[in-house]
Structure formats: C-alpha cells, structure tokens
Short mmCIF file of C-alpha atoms in Angstrom, two decimals:
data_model
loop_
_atom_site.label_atom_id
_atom_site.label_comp_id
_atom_site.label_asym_id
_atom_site.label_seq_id
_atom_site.Cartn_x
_atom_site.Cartn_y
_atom_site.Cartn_z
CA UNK T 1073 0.00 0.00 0.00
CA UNK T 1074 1.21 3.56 -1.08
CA UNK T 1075 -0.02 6.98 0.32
CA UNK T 1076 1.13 10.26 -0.81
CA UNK T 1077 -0.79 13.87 -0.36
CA UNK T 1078 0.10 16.65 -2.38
CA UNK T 1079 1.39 19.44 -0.18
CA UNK T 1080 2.69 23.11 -1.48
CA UNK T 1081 6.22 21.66 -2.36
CA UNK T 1082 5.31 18.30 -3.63
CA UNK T 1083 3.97 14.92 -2.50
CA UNK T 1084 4.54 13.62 0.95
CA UNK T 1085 4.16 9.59 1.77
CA UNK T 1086 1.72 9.04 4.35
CA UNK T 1087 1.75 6.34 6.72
CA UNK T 1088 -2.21 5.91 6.59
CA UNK T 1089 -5.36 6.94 4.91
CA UNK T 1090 -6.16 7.78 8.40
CA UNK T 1091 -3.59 9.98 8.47
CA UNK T 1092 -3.67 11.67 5.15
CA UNK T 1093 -7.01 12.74 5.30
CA UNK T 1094 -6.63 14.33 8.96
CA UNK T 1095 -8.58 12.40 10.49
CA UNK T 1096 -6.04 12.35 13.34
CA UNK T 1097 -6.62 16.28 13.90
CA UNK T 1098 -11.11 16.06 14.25
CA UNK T 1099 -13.46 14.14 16.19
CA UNK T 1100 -15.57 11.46 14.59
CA UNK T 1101 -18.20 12.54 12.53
CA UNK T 1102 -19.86 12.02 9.18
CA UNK T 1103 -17.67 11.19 6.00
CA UNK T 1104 -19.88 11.00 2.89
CA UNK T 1105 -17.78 9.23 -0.43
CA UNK T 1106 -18.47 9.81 -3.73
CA UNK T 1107 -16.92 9.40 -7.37
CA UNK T 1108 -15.62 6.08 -9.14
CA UNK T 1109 -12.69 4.00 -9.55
CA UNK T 1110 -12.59 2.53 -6.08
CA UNK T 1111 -15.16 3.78 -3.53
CA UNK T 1112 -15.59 0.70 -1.32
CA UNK T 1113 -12.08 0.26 -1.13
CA UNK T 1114 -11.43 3.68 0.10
CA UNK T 1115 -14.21 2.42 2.62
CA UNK T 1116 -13.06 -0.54 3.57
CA UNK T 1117 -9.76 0.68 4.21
CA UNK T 1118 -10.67 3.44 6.67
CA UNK T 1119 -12.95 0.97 8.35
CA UNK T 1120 -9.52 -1.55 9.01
CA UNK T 1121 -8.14 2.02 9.94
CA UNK T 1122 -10.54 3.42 12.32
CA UNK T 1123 -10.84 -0.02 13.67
CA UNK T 1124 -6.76 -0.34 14.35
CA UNK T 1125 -6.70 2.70 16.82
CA UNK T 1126 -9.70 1.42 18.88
CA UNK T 1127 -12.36 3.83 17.22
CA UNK T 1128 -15.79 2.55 16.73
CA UNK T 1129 -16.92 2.71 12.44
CA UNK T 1130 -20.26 2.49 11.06
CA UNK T 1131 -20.87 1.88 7.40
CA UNK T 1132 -23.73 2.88 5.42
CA UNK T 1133 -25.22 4.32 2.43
CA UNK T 1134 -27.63 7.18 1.08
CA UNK T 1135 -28.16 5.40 -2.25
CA UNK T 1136 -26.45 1.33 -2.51
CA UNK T 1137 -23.48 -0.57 -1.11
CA UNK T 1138 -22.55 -3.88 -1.19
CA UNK T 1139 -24.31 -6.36 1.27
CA UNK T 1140 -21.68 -8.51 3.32
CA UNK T 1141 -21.68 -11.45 5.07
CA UNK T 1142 -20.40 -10.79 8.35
CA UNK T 1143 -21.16 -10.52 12.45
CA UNK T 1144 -20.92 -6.63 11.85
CA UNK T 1145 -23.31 -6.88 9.63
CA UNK T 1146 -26.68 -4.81 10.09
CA UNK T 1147 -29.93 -5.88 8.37
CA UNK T 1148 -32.71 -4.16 10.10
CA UNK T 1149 -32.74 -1.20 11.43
CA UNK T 1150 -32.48 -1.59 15.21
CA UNK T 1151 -30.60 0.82 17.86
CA UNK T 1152 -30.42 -1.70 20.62
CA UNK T 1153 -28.64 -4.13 18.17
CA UNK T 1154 -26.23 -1.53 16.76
CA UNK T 1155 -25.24 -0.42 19.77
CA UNK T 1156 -24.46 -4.82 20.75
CA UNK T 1157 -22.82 -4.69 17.46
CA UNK T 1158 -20.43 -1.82 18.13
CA UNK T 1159 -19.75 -3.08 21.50
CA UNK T 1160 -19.19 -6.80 20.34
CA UNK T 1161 -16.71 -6.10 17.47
CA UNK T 1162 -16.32 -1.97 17.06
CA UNK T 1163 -17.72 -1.99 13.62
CA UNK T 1164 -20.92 -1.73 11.94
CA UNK T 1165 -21.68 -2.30 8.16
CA UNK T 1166 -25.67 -1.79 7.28
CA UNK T 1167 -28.19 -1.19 5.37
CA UNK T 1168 -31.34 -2.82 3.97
CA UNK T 1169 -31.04 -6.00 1.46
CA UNK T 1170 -32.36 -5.23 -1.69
CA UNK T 1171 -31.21 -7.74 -4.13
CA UNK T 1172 -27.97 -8.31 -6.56
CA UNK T 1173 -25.91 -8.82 -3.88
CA UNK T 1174 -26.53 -5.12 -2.61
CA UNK T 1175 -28.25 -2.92 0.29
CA UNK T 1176 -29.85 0.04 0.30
CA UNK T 1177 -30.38 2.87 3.72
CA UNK T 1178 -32.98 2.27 5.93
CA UNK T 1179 -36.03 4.42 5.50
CA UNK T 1180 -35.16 8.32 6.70
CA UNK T 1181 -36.45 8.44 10.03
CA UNK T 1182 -34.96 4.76 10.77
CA UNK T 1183 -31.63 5.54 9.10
CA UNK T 1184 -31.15 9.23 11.17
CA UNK T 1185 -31.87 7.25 14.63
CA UNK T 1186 -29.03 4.79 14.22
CA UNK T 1187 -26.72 7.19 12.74
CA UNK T 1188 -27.14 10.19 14.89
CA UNK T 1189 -26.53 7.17 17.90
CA UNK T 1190 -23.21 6.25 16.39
CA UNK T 1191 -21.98 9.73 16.67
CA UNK T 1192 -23.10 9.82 20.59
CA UNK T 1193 -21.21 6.58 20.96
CA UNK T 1194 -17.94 8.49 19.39
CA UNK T 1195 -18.09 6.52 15.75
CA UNK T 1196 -17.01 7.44 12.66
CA UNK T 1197 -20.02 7.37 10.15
CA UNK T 1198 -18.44 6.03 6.52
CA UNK T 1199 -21.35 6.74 3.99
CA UNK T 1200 -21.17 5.49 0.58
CA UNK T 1201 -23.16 8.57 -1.37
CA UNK T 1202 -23.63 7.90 -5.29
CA UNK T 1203 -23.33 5.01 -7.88
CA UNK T 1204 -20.14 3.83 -10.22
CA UNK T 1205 -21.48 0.60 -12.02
CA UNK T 1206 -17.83 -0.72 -12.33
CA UNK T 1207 -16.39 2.41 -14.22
CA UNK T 1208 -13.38 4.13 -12.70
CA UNK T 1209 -14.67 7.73 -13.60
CA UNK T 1210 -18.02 9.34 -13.44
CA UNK T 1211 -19.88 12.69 -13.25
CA UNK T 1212 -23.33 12.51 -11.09
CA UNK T 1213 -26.70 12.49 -12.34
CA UNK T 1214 -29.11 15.47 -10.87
CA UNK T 1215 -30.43 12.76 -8.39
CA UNK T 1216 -26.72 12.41 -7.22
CA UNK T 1217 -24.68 12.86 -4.93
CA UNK T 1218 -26.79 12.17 -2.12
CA UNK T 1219 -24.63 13.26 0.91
CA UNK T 1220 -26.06 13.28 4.30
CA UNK T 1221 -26.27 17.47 5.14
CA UNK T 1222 -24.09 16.73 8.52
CA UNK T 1223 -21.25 15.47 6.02
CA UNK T 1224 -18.00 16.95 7.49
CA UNK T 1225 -15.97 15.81 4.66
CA UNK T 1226 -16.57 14.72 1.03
CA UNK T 1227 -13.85 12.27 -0.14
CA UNK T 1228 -13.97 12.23 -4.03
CA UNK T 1229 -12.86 8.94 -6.01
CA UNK T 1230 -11.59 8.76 -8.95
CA UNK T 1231 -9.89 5.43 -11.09
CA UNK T 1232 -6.67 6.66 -12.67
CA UNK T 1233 -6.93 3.78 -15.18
CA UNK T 1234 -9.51 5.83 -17.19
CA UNK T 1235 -7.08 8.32 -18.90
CA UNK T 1236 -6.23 7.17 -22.05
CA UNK T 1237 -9.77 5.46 -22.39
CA UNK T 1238 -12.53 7.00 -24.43
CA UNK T 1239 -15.44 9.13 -22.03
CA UNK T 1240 -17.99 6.45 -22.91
CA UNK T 1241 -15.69 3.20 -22.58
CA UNK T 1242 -14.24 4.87 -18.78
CA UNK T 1243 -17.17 7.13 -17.57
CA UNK T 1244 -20.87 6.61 -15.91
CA UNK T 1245 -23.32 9.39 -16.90
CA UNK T 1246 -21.45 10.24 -20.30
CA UNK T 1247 -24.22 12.79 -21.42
CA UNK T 1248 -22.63 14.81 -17.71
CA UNK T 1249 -19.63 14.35 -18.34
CA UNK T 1250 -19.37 15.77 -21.97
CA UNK T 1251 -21.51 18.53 -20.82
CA UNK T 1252 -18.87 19.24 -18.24
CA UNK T 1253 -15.85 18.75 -20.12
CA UNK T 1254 -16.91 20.41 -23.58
CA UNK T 1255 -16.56 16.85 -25.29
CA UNK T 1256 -17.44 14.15 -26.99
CA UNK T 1257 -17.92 10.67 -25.97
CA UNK T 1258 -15.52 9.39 -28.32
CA UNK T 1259 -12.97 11.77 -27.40
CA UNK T 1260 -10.15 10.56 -24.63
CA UNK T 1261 -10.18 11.38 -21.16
CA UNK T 1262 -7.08 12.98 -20.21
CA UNK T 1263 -5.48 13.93 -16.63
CA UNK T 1264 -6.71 17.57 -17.45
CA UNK T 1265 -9.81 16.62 -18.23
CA UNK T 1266 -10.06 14.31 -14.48
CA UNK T 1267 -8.83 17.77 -12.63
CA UNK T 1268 -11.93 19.64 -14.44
CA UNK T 1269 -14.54 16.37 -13.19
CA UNK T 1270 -12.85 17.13 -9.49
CA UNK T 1271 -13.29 20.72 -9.00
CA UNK T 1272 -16.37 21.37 -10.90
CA UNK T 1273 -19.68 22.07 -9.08
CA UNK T 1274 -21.71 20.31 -11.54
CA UNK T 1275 -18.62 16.96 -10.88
CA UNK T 1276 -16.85 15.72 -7.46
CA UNK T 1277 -17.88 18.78 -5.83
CA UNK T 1278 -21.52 19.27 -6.61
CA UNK T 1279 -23.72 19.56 -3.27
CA UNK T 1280 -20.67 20.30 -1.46
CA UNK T 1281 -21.35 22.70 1.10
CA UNK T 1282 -19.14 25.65 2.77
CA UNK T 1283 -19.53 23.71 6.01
CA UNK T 1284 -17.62 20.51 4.26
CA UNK T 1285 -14.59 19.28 3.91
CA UNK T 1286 -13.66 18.09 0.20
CA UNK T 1287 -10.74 15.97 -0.46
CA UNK T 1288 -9.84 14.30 -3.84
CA UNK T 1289 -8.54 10.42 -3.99
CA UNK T 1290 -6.58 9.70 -7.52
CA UNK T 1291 -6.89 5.99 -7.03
CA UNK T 1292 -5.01 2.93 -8.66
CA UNK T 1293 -1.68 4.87 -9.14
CA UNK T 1294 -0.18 1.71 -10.42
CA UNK T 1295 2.75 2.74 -12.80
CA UNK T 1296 4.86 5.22 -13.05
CA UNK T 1297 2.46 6.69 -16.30
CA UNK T 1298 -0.32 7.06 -13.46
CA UNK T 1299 1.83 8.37 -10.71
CA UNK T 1300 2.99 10.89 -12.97
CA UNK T 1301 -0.57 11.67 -14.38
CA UNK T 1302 -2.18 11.86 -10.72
CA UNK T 1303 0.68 14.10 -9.77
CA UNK T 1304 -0.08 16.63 -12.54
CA UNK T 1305 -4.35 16.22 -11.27
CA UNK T 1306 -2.73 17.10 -7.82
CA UNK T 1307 -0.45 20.06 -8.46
CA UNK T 1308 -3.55 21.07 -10.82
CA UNK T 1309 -6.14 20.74 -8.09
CA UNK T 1310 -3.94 22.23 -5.40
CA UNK T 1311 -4.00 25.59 -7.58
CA UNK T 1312 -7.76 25.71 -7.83
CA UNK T 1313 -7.99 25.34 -4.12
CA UNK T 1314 -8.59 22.38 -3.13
CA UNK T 1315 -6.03 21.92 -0.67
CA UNK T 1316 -5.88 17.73 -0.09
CA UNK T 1317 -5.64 15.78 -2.47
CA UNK T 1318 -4.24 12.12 -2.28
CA UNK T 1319 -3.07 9.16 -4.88
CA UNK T 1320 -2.92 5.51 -3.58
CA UNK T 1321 -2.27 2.64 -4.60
CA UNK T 1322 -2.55 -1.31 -2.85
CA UNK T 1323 -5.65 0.28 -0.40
CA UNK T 1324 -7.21 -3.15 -0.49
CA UNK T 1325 -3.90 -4.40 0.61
CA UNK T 1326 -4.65 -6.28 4.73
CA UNK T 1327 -8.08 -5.15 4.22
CA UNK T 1328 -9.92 -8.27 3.06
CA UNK T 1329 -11.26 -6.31 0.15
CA UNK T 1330 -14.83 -6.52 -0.40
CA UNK T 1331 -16.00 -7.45 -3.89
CA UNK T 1332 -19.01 -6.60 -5.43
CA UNK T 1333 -21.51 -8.41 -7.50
CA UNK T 1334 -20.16 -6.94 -11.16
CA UNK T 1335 -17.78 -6.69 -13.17
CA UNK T 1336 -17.17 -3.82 -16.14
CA UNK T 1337 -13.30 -4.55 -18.15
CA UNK T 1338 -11.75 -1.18 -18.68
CA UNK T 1339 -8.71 -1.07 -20.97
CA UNK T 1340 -8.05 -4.79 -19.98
CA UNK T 1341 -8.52 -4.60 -16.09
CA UNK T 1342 -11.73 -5.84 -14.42
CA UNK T 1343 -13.45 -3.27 -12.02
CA UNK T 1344 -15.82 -4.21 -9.15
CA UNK T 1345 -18.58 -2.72 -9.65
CA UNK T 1346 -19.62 -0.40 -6.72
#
C-alpha cells in the first residue's frame, strides 16, 4: 500500500489513509464518499483504519453498497442491536437488502436514529453517497450525490486507469460528463480533463457545502504513467484550491477487500462494480 498527499512543495508519503485525510486532527463525525474508480475500497480501508486505533466505524449508504456477510453486519434497522454490534466487534456495516448482492439505507427516520446514535457513541459514520457501475470515472446524475447534510468531509474517487480510455468506454453518466468537459464521448479522457470532473460544481464537488470538507482520492496509481498523471491532477487541483488531495495505490492491501456483485473490463482490467 502507497499513500502520498500533495502538499505546497510536492507529495509527501503518508503512513495511513487515516492519516492523510486528517482524520487524526477532528473528532468522529460524518464522511460521505463519492466518485468512481474505487469507492468501497477507500471504505473498507478506513474501516480496518478506524478499527486499528480502537475507534468505533459504522458503514452505510444514502443510495447502494454492497451487502456482506459478516457478524458486523446490520440488516434491520435496530438501535439496541447496533449499539451490541459496536460493542461486540467496534464496527458496523448496514443497510437494507435489496437484491444483486446489494443494500440500500434504511427508510429516513430509521436511518437518522441509528446514525445520529453512532456519533453519541464516538463513531465514525463512513457513507457510501452515489453510484459507479464498475467504471473508474463518473460525473453525477441530478439525483446524485446524495450526501447526508451533517457530512463533514466529502472524499472524491476517482480510477486513474480511465485516462487514455474514451469518455464512454471509462465514464458513468457520459451525457454529464461531456456537458462538463466540452466533449465528446468518443474523445479521450485525459489527466486535465479528471482535474476539471474534481473541482467542478456540476462533478466531485456538486452539493458540497461551505460547512464541508472536500478531499480528492486519484486511485489505482499503479505505474509510473499514473503516478505521474495523478501528480499533474494534484499540483492542478492544489491551484484551484482544493487543498488535499491524495493518490494511492494497494488500499485493499490487509483489508480483506470486499467485492461486489459486477464486473465492467476497462482497458483490460476488471473493475468491481460499486
């Protein structure tokens, strides 16, 4: 596993995702995650993370996540057996079973009971806040991102294997994303183009608000062709303002990555679909 966050003068290893994303610096709170190219992973890991230092995690979802088969694992929506959960193991993963493999959040009222519990019992609430469908870049659709309005931070995902693909081979919501970007479908995404889906209101940062963190993760930096790309994203980024932004590589490394139910082949690599 390889962390680095861009700081003014360059990119800085990391021992953690923990770490990088100062986590170490706030109390628990709300963390909604959106984008493509490796959301679950991102979740998984800070769940292993969060669970290392002796901090209680809960995992859920605004829109669809993948349904595990675990003791942590939360079918119904039930306060008194959340809290056992926590107590039992320190972790939480939930949501309701709706087929495929996947779960979907409790109904409102339901859902905001259990979740505003785990922040009185000092967890860290990891919500999983849009779609992906297996591709490793996306823009939302104007039902997404759904991100719970207590959100202190938005972590945005995007799959650094897309550049180099074409928009509709690499991207969910293509007709969004070539209204963003000024292009075509058949036209290639480039690390340019990734930096304009991260910063733009309509892209990773749509529903953001002022009271929210945002933080951009340039996932599967697997080469040095990707390092290199996701450090030109980052240097980009950092001069639009957006002050923490992170490439990885090996997060699923120790963390008994979760799979999901699909499959989509991008440029020759399979993605789990989210």
């Amino acid at each position: 596993m390889r962390i680095e966050s861009y700081i003014e003068d360059g990119w800085k290893k990391q021992g953690s995702l923990y770490e990088a994303l100062g986590l170490n610096n706030r109390e628990p709170g709300i963390l909604s995650v959106v984008g493509a190219g490796g959301k679950t992973t991102v979740i998984a890991r800070l769940m292993k993370e969060h669970e290392k230092r002796g901090i209680p995690v809960v995992v859920s979802t605004t829109t669809h996540i993948q349904q595990i088969q675990a003791s942590y694992f939360l079918d119904k929506p039930s306060v008194q057996r959340m809290r056992q959960i926590l107590k039992d193991t320190g972790k939480v993963w939930m949501g309701d079973p709706c087929g495929n493999g996947k779960i979907q959040a409790f109904p409102e009222q339901e859902q905001k009971k259990l979740l505003d519990e785990a922040i009185a019992m000092g967890a860290c609430v990891l919500i999983e806040a849009d779609a992906a469908k297996g591709r490793p870049c996306k823009a939302p659709a104007d039902y997404e991102p759904v991100l719970h309005p207590d959100s202190v931070l938005v972590l945005s995902v995007y799959g650094l294997q897309a550049i180099g693909a074409a928009i509709e081979d690499s991207c969910l919501r293509v007709d969004k994303v070539e209204e963003i970007l000024g292009k075509s479908g058949q036209d290639i995404l480039t690390t340019h183009d990734i930096a304009i889906l991260a910063a733009s209101r309509k892209g990773g940062r749509k529903g953001v608000a002022s009271s929210m963190d945002y933080q951009v993760i340039l996932n599967q930096a697997d080469d040095e062709r990707l390092k290199e790309a996701a450090a030109g994203i980052g240097e980009e980024l950092f001069r639009q303002g957006i002050r923490r932004v992170h490439r990885t590589t090996g997060l699923s490394e120790e963390t008994g990555q979760l799979r999901g139910s699909g499959q989509t082949r991008i440029g020759g690599q399979e993605e789990t679909e989210e």
